[in-house]
Tab-separated table of C-alpha atoms in Angstrom:
chain	number	residue	atom	x	y	z
A	216	MET	CA	133.960	203.730	60.483
A	217	SER	CA	132.313	206.861	61.877
A	218	ALA	CA	129.434	207.085	64.331
A	219	PRO	CA	125.997	207.504	62.724
A	220	PRO	CA	124.163	210.839	62.928
A	221	PRO	CA	120.918	211.335	64.889
A	222	GLY	CA	118.319	208.882	63.670
A	223	GLU	CA	117.718	205.191	64.020
A	224	PRO	CA	119.011	202.006	62.404
A	225	VAL	CA	117.075	199.799	60.024
A	226	VAL	CA	116.425	196.220	61.062
A	227	GLY	CA	117.538	194.121	58.124
A	228	ASN	CA	116.137	195.983	55.121
A	229	ASP	CA	112.783	196.750	56.759
A	230	TRP	CA	112.302	200.468	56.149
A	231	ALA	CA	108.535	199.980	55.765
A	232	THR	CA	107.692	199.364	59.440
A	233	PRO	CA	108.864	202.786	60.707
A	234	LEU	CA	107.539	204.640	57.646
A	235	PRO	CA	104.066	205.587	59.037
A	236	ARG	CA	105.477	207.263	62.145
A	237	LEU	CA	108.205	208.990	60.123
A	238	ARG	CA	105.479	210.667	58.067
A	239	GLU	CA	104.247	212.359	61.251
A	240	ARG	CA	107.530	214.178	61.790
A	241	ALA	CA	108.297	217.719	60.678
A	242	PRO	CA	110.034	218.111	57.295
A	243	SER	CA	113.829	218.167	57.370
A	244	PRO	CA	116.220	220.369	55.363
A	245	VAL	CA	117.490	218.750	52.164
A	246	SER	CA	120.053	219.615	49.509
A	247	VAL	CA	119.359	218.859	45.839
A	248	VAL	CA	122.345	218.436	43.519
A	249	VAL	CA	121.410	218.850	39.846
A	250	LEU	CA	123.913	217.622	37.249
A	251	HIS	CA	123.904	219.648	33.999
A	252	TYR	CA	125.660	219.555	30.643
A	253	GLU	CA	124.334	221.460	27.619
A	254	GLN	CA	120.692	220.962	28.692
A	255	HIS	CA	119.633	224.570	29.251
A	256	GLU	CA	115.934	224.193	28.450
A	257	GLN	CA	115.638	220.970	30.400
A	258	LEU	CA	117.445	222.536	33.359
A	259	ALA	CA	115.010	225.441	33.349
A	260	ARG	CA	112.114	222.966	33.515
A	261	THR	CA	113.703	221.054	36.390
A	262	LEU	CA	114.524	224.186	38.401
A	263	HIS	CA	110.975	225.456	37.905
A	264	ALA	CA	109.668	222.106	39.187
A	265	LEU	CA	111.849	222.395	42.288
A	266	GLU	CA	110.113	225.693	43.065
A	267	ARG	CA	106.753	223.845	43.092
A	268	GLN	CA	107.630	221.181	45.647
A	269	THR	CA	105.267	220.365	48.504
A	270	HIS	CA	108.342	220.155	50.743
A	271	PRO	CA	108.816	223.626	52.289
A	272	ARG	CA	110.888	225.662	49.841
A	273	GLU	CA	112.907	227.266	52.637
A	274	LEU	CA	114.141	223.780	53.565
A	275	ILE	CA	115.387	222.990	50.042
A	276	GLU	CA	118.894	223.981	49.011
A	277	VAL	CA	119.610	223.622	45.262
A	278	VAL	CA	123.090	223.331	43.761
A	279	VAL	CA	123.527	223.050	39.985
A	280	VAL	CA	126.805	221.513	38.838
A	281	ASP	CA	127.600	222.380	35.239
A	282	ASP	CA	129.980	219.745	33.881
A	283	GLY	CA	131.699	221.831	31.212
A	284	SER	CA	128.953	223.419	29.079
A	285	ARG	CA	130.123	225.988	26.541
A	286	GLU	CA	127.862	228.617	28.092
A	287	ALA	CA	126.969	228.933	31.740
A	288	PRO	CA	123.375	227.944	32.480
A	289	GLN	CA	120.995	230.534	33.866
A	290	VAL	CA	119.845	229.791	37.411
A	291	PRO	CA	117.406	231.784	39.547
A	292	ASP	CA	118.327	233.645	42.696
A	293	GLY	CA	118.896	231.315	45.604
A	294	VAL	CA	120.286	228.509	43.427
A	295	ARG	CA	124.030	227.975	43.632
A	296	LEU	CA	125.916	227.294	40.390
A	297	VAL	CA	129.164	225.315	40.375
A	298	ARG	CA	131.000	225.285	37.023
A	299	ARG	CA	133.575	222.741	35.924
A	300	ALA	CA	135.916	222.679	32.940
A	301	ASP	CA	134.993	220.412	30.030
A	302	VAL	CA	137.481	217.564	30.389
A	303	GLY	CA	135.215	214.758	29.180
A	304	PHE	CA	132.681	212.650	31.044
A	305	THR	CA	133.144	213.444	34.727
A	306	ALA	CA	129.679	212.881	36.172
A	307	SER	CA	131.064	211.183	39.287
A	308	ALA	CA	133.442	214.039	40.059
A	309	ALA	CA	130.720	216.589	39.297
A	310	ARG	CA	128.265	214.971	41.700
A	311	ASN	CA	130.951	214.785	44.369
A	312	GLU	CA	131.753	218.466	43.904
A	313	GLY	CA	128.074	219.345	44.047
A	314	ALA	CA	127.609	217.367	47.262
A	315	ALA	CA	130.618	219.136	48.786
A	316	ALA	CA	128.988	222.492	48.022
A	317	THR	CA	125.810	221.681	49.980
A	318	SER	CA	125.098	222.180	53.669
A	319	HIS	CA	122.054	220.073	54.608
A	320	PRO	CA	122.123	216.568	56.121
A	321	THR	CA	120.067	214.867	53.371
A	322	LEU	CA	121.250	214.736	49.754
A	323	LEU	CA	119.111	214.311	46.644
A	324	PHE	CA	120.655	213.866	43.204
A	325	LEU	CA	118.861	214.802	39.985
A	326	ASP	CA	119.938	215.106	36.370
A	327	ALA	CA	118.991	218.296	34.552
A	328	ASP	CA	116.813	216.354	32.100
A	329	THR	CA	114.868	214.617	34.894
A	330	THR	CA	112.058	216.840	36.174
A	331	PRO	CA	110.402	216.051	39.521
A	332	GLU	CA	106.696	216.110	40.271
A	333	PRO	CA	105.613	218.325	43.214
A	334	GLY	CA	105.786	215.600	45.866
A	335	TYR	CA	109.157	214.268	44.770
A	336	VAL	CA	111.453	215.882	47.351
A	337	ALA	CA	109.173	215.215	50.326
A	338	GLU	CA	108.653	211.566	49.386
A	339	LEU	CA	112.241	210.727	48.459
A	340	ALA	CA	113.940	212.537	51.342
A	341	LEU	CA	111.730	211.118	54.110
A	342	LEU	CA	113.524	207.836	54.751
A	343	PRO	CA	117.188	208.953	54.596
A	344	ALA	CA	116.352	212.021	56.701
A	345	HIS	CA	115.434	209.790	59.659
A	346	LEU	CA	117.027	206.425	58.802
A	347	PRO	CA	120.525	207.546	57.803
A	348	GLU	CA	121.539	204.197	56.287
A	349	VAL	CA	118.706	204.171	53.741
A	350	VAL	CA	119.514	204.732	50.078
A	351	ALA	CA	116.244	205.757	48.425
A	352	VAL	CA	115.612	205.741	44.689
A	353	GLY	CA	112.650	207.408	43.020
A	354	ARG	CA	110.628	206.387	39.999
A	355	ARG	CA	112.061	207.686	36.745
A	356	ARG	CA	109.380	207.860	34.056
A	357	HIS	CA	110.105	208.795	30.446
A	358	ALA	CA	108.307	211.255	28.172
A	359	ASP	CA	108.996	213.340	25.081
A	360	LEU	CA	108.917	216.833	26.561
A	361	ALA	CA	110.649	218.596	23.662
A	362	GLY	CA	108.986	221.881	22.742
A	363	THR	CA	106.732	222.016	25.771
A	364	PRO	CA	106.669	225.099	28.052
A	365	VAL	CA	109.304	224.840	30.767
A	366	ASP	CA	106.913	226.267	33.344
A	367	ALA	CA	104.071	223.831	32.610
A	368	PRO	CA	103.300	221.280	35.365
A	369	VAL	CA	105.314	218.194	34.506
A	370	GLU	CA	102.715	215.944	36.140
A	371	MET	CA	100.317	217.171	33.429
A	372	LEU	CA	102.815	217.149	30.567
A	373	GLY	CA	104.289	213.712	31.182
A	374	PRO	CA	101.439	211.173	31.013
A	375	PRO	CA	100.094	211.993	27.517
A	376	ARG	CA	103.656	212.040	26.144
A	377	GLU	CA	104.905	209.014	28.055
A	378	LEU	CA	107.478	206.672	26.543
A	379	ALA	CA	108.218	203.079	27.530
A	380	GLU	CA	109.849	202.440	30.887
A	381	PRO	CA	112.804	200.023	31.098
A	382	GLN	CA	111.193	196.665	31.767
A	383	TRP	CA	114.229	195.236	33.566
A	384	LEU	CA	113.980	198.034	36.111
A	385	ALA	CA	110.215	197.780	36.614
A	386	GLN	CA	110.505	194.006	37.014
A	387	GLY	CA	113.312	194.400	39.536
A	388	PHE	CA	111.192	196.677	41.701
A	389	THR	CA	108.296	194.224	41.437
A	390	TRP	CA	110.413	191.193	42.315
A	391	THR	CA	111.913	192.923	45.353
A	392	ARG	CA	108.679	194.634	46.494
A	393	ASP	CA	110.183	198.071	45.907
A	394	LEU	CA	113.517	196.838	47.298
A	395	LEU	CA	111.981	195.899	50.641
A	396	GLU	CA	113.294	192.415	49.843
A	397	ALA	CA	116.560	193.640	48.370
A	398	ARG	CA	119.240	191.066	47.653
A	399	SER	CA	122.987	191.397	47.365
A	400	ASP	CA	122.583	192.133	43.637
A	401	SER	CA	119.826	194.748	44.038
A	402	TYR	CA	122.318	197.623	43.844
A	403	ARG	CA	121.707	197.521	40.078
A	404	TYR	CA	118.262	199.059	40.637
A	405	VAL	CA	119.774	202.242	42.107
A	406	ILE	CA	119.859	205.124	39.600
A	407	SER	CA	121.864	208.244	40.397
A	408	ALA	CA	119.444	210.487	38.468
A	409	VAL	CA	116.765	209.907	41.143
A	410	LEU	CA	118.816	209.121	44.230
A	411	ALA	CA	118.684	210.207	47.888
A	412	CYS	CA	120.835	209.396	50.898
A	413	SER	CA	122.121	211.006	54.058
A	414	ARG	CA	125.206	213.166	53.752
A	415	TRP	CA	126.779	211.005	56.462
A	416	LEU	CA	126.329	207.821	54.412
A	417	PHE	CA	127.592	209.541	51.259
A	418	ASP	CA	130.758	210.566	53.086
A	419	GLU	CA	131.070	207.197	54.814
A	420	VAL	CA	130.905	205.358	51.500
A	421	GLY	CA	133.302	207.824	49.908
A	422	GLY	CA	131.265	209.457	47.160
A	423	PHE	CA	131.162	208.374	43.530
A	424	ASP	CA	134.217	206.733	41.992
A	425	GLU	CA	135.797	209.464	39.871
A	426	SER	CA	137.732	206.988	37.729
A	427	PHE	CA	134.529	206.346	35.742
A	428	ASP	CA	135.186	208.435	32.646
A	429	SER	CA	132.373	207.335	30.317
A	430	TYR	CA	128.635	206.873	30.616
A	431	GLY	CA	127.281	204.163	32.884
A	432	GLY	CA	128.122	202.103	35.939
A	433	GLU	CA	129.146	204.734	38.467
A	434	ASP	CA	125.790	204.611	40.244
A	435	TRP	CA	125.843	200.818	40.503
A	436	GLU	CA	129.385	200.837	41.853
A	437	TRP	CA	128.456	203.452	44.473
A	438	ALA	CA	125.298	201.549	45.459
A	439	TRP	CA	127.327	198.354	45.870
A	440	ARG	CA	129.732	200.090	48.225
A	441	ALA	CA	126.812	201.599	50.133
A	442	TRP	CA	125.221	198.158	50.485
A	443	GLN	CA	128.484	196.725	51.804
A	444	HIS	CA	128.683	199.567	54.326
A	445	GLY	CA	125.363	198.376	55.740
A	446	ALA	CA	122.951	200.510	53.734
A	447	ALA	CA	119.321	199.544	53.265
A	448	LEU	CA	117.765	200.053	49.818
A	449	ALA	CA	114.296	201.509	49.219
A	450	HIS	CA	112.342	202.294	46.058
A	451	ARG	CA	109.833	205.116	46.509
A	452	PRO	CA	107.443	204.874	43.540
A	453	GLY	CA	105.568	207.969	44.725
A	454	ALA	CA	108.693	210.076	44.145
A	455	VAL	CA	108.237	210.552	40.397
A	456	ALA	CA	110.593	212.444	38.108
A	457	TRP	CA	110.161	212.625	34.328
A	458	HIS	CA	113.168	212.014	32.096
A	459	ASP	CA	112.978	213.960	28.845
A	460	GLY	CA	113.455	211.270	26.206
A	461	PRO	CA	113.707	207.474	26.076
A	462	GLU	CA	116.028	205.287	28.064
A	463	ARG	CA	119.548	205.481	26.670
A	464	ALA	CA	119.648	201.784	25.769
A	465	ALA	CA	116.409	202.116	23.796
A	466	ARG	CA	117.630	205.282	22.053
A	467	ASP	CA	120.962	203.813	20.949
A	468	ALA	CA	120.171	200.099	20.697
A	469	ALA	CA	121.623	199.820	17.184
A	470	ASP	CA	124.703	201.912	17.909
A	471	VAL	CA	127.877	199.806	17.922
A	472	ARG	CA	129.497	202.457	20.105
A	473	LEU	CA	126.887	201.757	22.779
A	474	ARG	CA	127.859	198.077	22.800
A	475	GLU	CA	131.498	199.072	23.186
A	476	THR	CA	130.529	201.420	26.030
A	477	GLN	CA	128.576	198.628	27.706
A	478	THR	CA	131.595	196.320	27.457
A	479	ARG	CA	133.812	198.919	29.112
A	480	GLU	CA	131.175	199.524	31.773
A	481	THR	CA	130.922	195.792	32.488
A	482	LEU	CA	134.691	195.493	32.754
A	483	ARG	CA	134.911	198.463	35.125
A	484	LEU	CA	132.223	196.993	37.358
A	485	ALA	CA	133.829	193.556	37.294
A	486	GLY	CA	137.030	195.129	38.537
A	487	ARG	CA	135.357	196.908	41.445
A	488	VAL	CA	132.281	194.939	42.537
A	489	ALA	CA	132.537	191.590	44.330
A	490	ASP	CA	129.075	190.468	43.259
A	491	PRO	CA	129.270	186.991	41.650
A	492	THR	CA	126.772	188.055	38.976
A	493	VAL	CA	129.182	190.669	37.584
A	494	ALA	CA	132.603	189.484	38.809
A	495	PHE	CA	134.931	187.133	36.973
A	496	SER	CA	134.819	183.595	38.321
A	497	GLY	CA	138.266	182.565	37.090
A	498	LEU	CA	140.279	185.628	36.149
A	499	ALA	CA	141.838	187.412	39.118
A	500	LEU	CA	140.511	190.768	37.907
A	501	SER	CA	137.663	191.197	40.400
A	502	PRO	CA	137.795	191.952	44.119
A	503	PRO	CA	137.366	188.798	46.217
A	504	GLU	CA	133.893	188.449	47.692
A	505	LEU	CA	135.020	186.004	50.389
A	506	LEU	CA	137.664	186.425	53.081
A	507	VAL	CA	138.662	183.254	54.948
A	508	THR	CA	140.040	183.497	58.492
A	509	LEU	CA	141.273	180.705	60.728
A	510	ASP	CA	140.924	179.851	64.392
A	511	PRO	CA	144.345	179.921	66.117
A	512	ASP	CA	143.716	176.476	67.629
A	513	LEU	CA	143.649	174.706	64.251
A	514	GLY	CA	146.285	172.073	63.640
A	515	ALA	CA	148.385	172.091	60.492
A	516	ALA	CA	146.409	169.397	58.673
A	517	GLU	CA	143.080	170.951	59.682
A	518	ALA	CA	144.104	174.384	58.407
A	519	LEU	CA	145.645	173.162	55.161
A	520	ILE	CA	142.798	170.803	54.309
A	521	GLY	CA	140.100	173.321	55.235
A	522	VAL	CA	141.590	176.159	53.202
A	523	ASP	CA	142.348	173.834	50.276
A	524	SER	CA	138.726	172.686	50.233
A	525	VAL	CA	137.354	176.245	50.306
A	526	LEU	CA	139.685	177.517	47.583
A	527	ALA	CA	138.882	174.549	45.357
A	528	ALA	CA	135.269	175.732	45.419
A	529	VAL	CA	135.925	179.497	45.493
A	530	PRO	CA	139.285	180.044	43.767
A	531	THR	CA	138.883	183.834	43.867
A	532	ALA	CA	138.631	183.951	47.686
A	533	ARG	CA	141.316	185.534	49.821
A	534	VAL	CA	142.743	184.027	53.010
A	535	SER	CA	143.974	186.103	55.939
A	536	ALA	CA	146.854	184.532	57.841
A	537	ASP	CA	148.205	185.456	61.248
A	538	PRO	CA	151.979	185.946	60.882
A	539	ASP	CA	152.512	184.968	64.511
A	540	ASP	CA	150.775	181.619	64.069
A	541	PRO	CA	153.238	178.933	62.885
A	542	VAL	CA	150.431	176.860	61.358
A	543	GLN	CA	148.919	179.735	59.414
A	544	ARG	CA	152.366	180.732	58.119
A	545	LEU	CA	152.313	177.460	56.158
A	546	LEU	CA	149.665	178.983	53.853
A	547	VAL	CA	151.576	182.101	52.883
A	548	GLY	CA	153.099	180.573	49.743
A	549	ASP	CA	149.742	180.804	47.974
A	550	PRO	CA	149.279	184.248	46.318
A	551	ARG	CA	145.694	184.338	47.567
A	552	VAL	CA	146.896	184.298	51.176
A	553	ALA	CA	147.637	187.709	52.683
A	554	VAL	CA	149.123	188.400	56.079
A	555	ALA	CA	146.460	190.044	58.257
A	556	ALA	CA	144.253	190.890	55.260
A	557	PRO	CA	141.794	193.715	56.098
A	558	LEU	CA	138.030	193.276	55.996
A	559	ALA	CA	137.624	196.240	53.633
A	560	GLY	CA	136.554	195.285	50.130
A	561	HIS	CA	135.091	191.904	51.047
A	562	ALA	CA	131.403	191.047	51.289
A	563	LEU	CA	131.601	187.804	53.268
A	564	ARG	CA	133.882	186.406	55.962
A	565	LEU	CA	134.208	182.669	56.561
A	566	HIS	CA	135.862	181.822	59.878
A	567	LEU	CA	137.002	178.218	60.200
A	568	ARG	CA	136.845	177.057	63.800
A	569	ALA	CA	137.668	173.503	62.733
A	570	GLY	CA	138.996	171.788	59.649
A	571	VAL	CA	136.125	171.330	57.199
A	572	ARG	CA	135.892	169.441	53.907
A	573	ALA	CA	133.119	169.596	51.342
A	574	ALA	CA	132.378	169.303	47.665
A	575	PRO	CA	132.436	172.624	45.780
A	576	GLU	CA	128.650	172.659	45.481
A	577	ALA	CA	128.325	172.396	49.266
A	578	TRP	CA	130.528	175.457	49.804
A	579	GLN	CA	128.570	177.349	47.149
A	580	GLY	CA	125.335	176.390	48.874
A	581	LEU	CA	126.654	177.825	52.115
A	582	LEU	CA	127.588	181.123	50.434
A	583	ALA	CA	124.143	181.304	48.850
A	584	LEU	CA	122.585	181.448	52.319
A	585	ALA	CA	124.270	184.809	52.960
A	586	ARG	CA	123.143	186.187	49.593
A	587	ALA	CA	119.624	184.812	49.721
A	588	ASP	CA	117.672	187.928	50.629
A	589	GLY	CA	117.911	191.425	52.014
A	590	HIS	CA	118.643	190.255	55.551
A	591	PRO	CA	122.148	188.792	55.444
A	592	HIS	CA	123.139	187.258	58.729
A	593	THR	CA	125.724	185.097	60.418
A	594	VAL	CA	125.358	181.444	59.517
A	595	THR	CA	126.887	179.149	62.115
A	596	VAL	CA	127.483	175.551	61.032
A	597	VAL	CA	127.546	172.874	63.738
A	598	ASP	CA	127.779	169.116	64.111
A	599	ASP	CA	127.518	166.805	67.105
A	600	ALA	CA	130.999	167.798	68.244
A	601	GLY	CA	130.286	171.539	68.221
A	602	GLU	CA	130.796	174.544	65.966
A	603	LEU	CA	132.671	174.128	62.680
A	604	LEU	CA	132.545	177.553	61.105
A	605	ALA	CA	130.751	180.889	60.938
A	606	LEU	CA	129.889	182.708	57.705
A	607	GLU	CA	129.276	186.397	58.255
A	608	ALA	CA	127.888	189.005	55.857
A	609	LEU	CA	130.175	191.947	56.544
A	610	ARG	CA	127.487	194.558	55.776
A	611	ALA	CA	125.608	193.191	58.789
A	612	HIS	CA	128.787	193.279	60.849
A	613	ARG	CA	129.440	196.913	59.906
A	614	ARG	CA	125.933	198.116	60.717
A	615	MET	CA	125.696	196.310	64.050
A	616	THR	CA	129.165	197.511	65.052
A	617	ARG	CA	128.222	201.071	64.130
A	618	TRP	CA	125.140	201.099	66.344
A	619	GLY	CA	126.497	198.818	69.069
A	620	ARG	CA	123.615	196.385	68.600
A	621	ASP	CA	123.403	192.697	67.745
A	622	ASP	CA	119.694	192.534	66.927
A	623	LEU	CA	119.617	194.307	63.537
A	624	PHE	CA	120.055	191.127	61.485
A	625	GLU	CA	118.928	187.566	61.833
A	626	ALA	CA	121.311	184.749	62.708
A	627	ALA	CA	121.007	181.128	61.653
A	628	VAL	CA	122.386	177.840	62.928
A	629	VAL	CA	122.650	175.065	60.333
A	630	ARG	CA	123.628	171.425	60.669
A	631	ALA	CA	126.746	170.444	58.734
A	632	ASP	CA	125.022	167.303	57.446
A	633	ASP	CA	122.284	169.415	55.875
A	634	LEU	CA	124.870	171.275	53.790
A	635	GLY	CA	127.173	168.368	53.014
A	636	LEU	CA	130.059	169.674	55.168
A	637	ARG	CA	132.314	167.298	57.105
A	638	ARG	CA	134.652	167.918	60.010
A	639	VAL	CA	138.341	167.156	59.475
A	640	PRO	CA	139.630	165.264	62.523
A	641	PRO	CA	142.588	166.873	64.322
A	642	ASP	CA	144.745	163.846	63.486
A	643	ALA	CA	143.835	163.872	59.787
A	644	ASP	CA	146.433	162.679	57.310
A	645	LEU	CA	147.310	165.458	54.838
A	646	ALA	CA	148.670	162.930	52.354
A	647	ALA	CA	145.356	161.079	52.465
A	648	HIS	CA	143.523	164.303	51.634
A	649	LEU	CA	145.834	165.092	48.736
A	650	GLY	CA	145.630	161.497	47.482
A	651	GLY	CA	141.841	161.488	47.610
A	652	TRP	CA	141.301	158.726	50.153
A	653	LEU	CA	140.645	160.740	53.305
């Protein structure tokens, strides 16, 4: 984990509070990466639109990444062209190569067929330029721009030729108040064709996953990783870019190949994203959302009963055992128990300070508290005898560790009785637990 660049952290997901004062600051230099493949006319329109931005042109660096077109696209002076061989769908690798070719601290990603209105760069770059953990997504509108002059103002061309917007996306932005109330599953509203982030965050997250070799999913997977690294999500509806043509799903709805592509995309995401809404709940093909750790003072029965109860409710969880702890070594026979398992890859950490038993629905209710909204926090569960456990959203842990602050996320204390959790006494009988009469 690297130190953040100059800027300030976001409290929870509240990027709206600092927004008015950020607008008073001088514009910052930005780099725009434009992904292109056999879209020469559309690229010309997009590059012309980038010359018309209200953001100072001398502060905009443009890099076009051509992902294997038969003929090199024509770009104006001052625009850098990066060409790649045609080896199939390599949008992730192309975007990564384009980002590596830039030099400014804020990155914007556009597709060649997605043409920005004049205020696009200024509006979309504002938050990540000053709040380096913000991932900002613009508004992608759709229009039939075929045959129109490439130098005509897209804000005039688009509205009379507008096509339907994806309703699932518009509803998601409405439900989350433009992602101000982002949840753990809101990464699916991040679209790489209209995306902005700090270069630091892009490098911290690790860029796009280059193993995605067909259309779809790479932006969601990247946004999930960004969220888990402590990113805040923001939709900027004033940053409008016009996509030439309908949404892909609308264009190819009857195409059986699209359904096959969607199945592959879903499987790829399920294998990489620990979000319960896309991960397998039984098959061990998805990364575990939950990591369970144990207090070194737990007795054998407390540890065994507590872990058994959690795994009965969340069979895909992973348990981290201390190899130097004789009690925790008793768990190592289960394939879900790893010696000193790292935090990387997990979304939640459950630390058992005492033995705890509960019905599966009670454990699921506890996990739901950490996924409830855009402000995941540490949930401490207590009873009359003291603290039983702490459930920590690791994205909150990573951000607060990065900035050396403990006030960036809320914390909650919940009574065990309210959740249906019960303390396992230190002298508990393991046989009684296994037999069902504890």
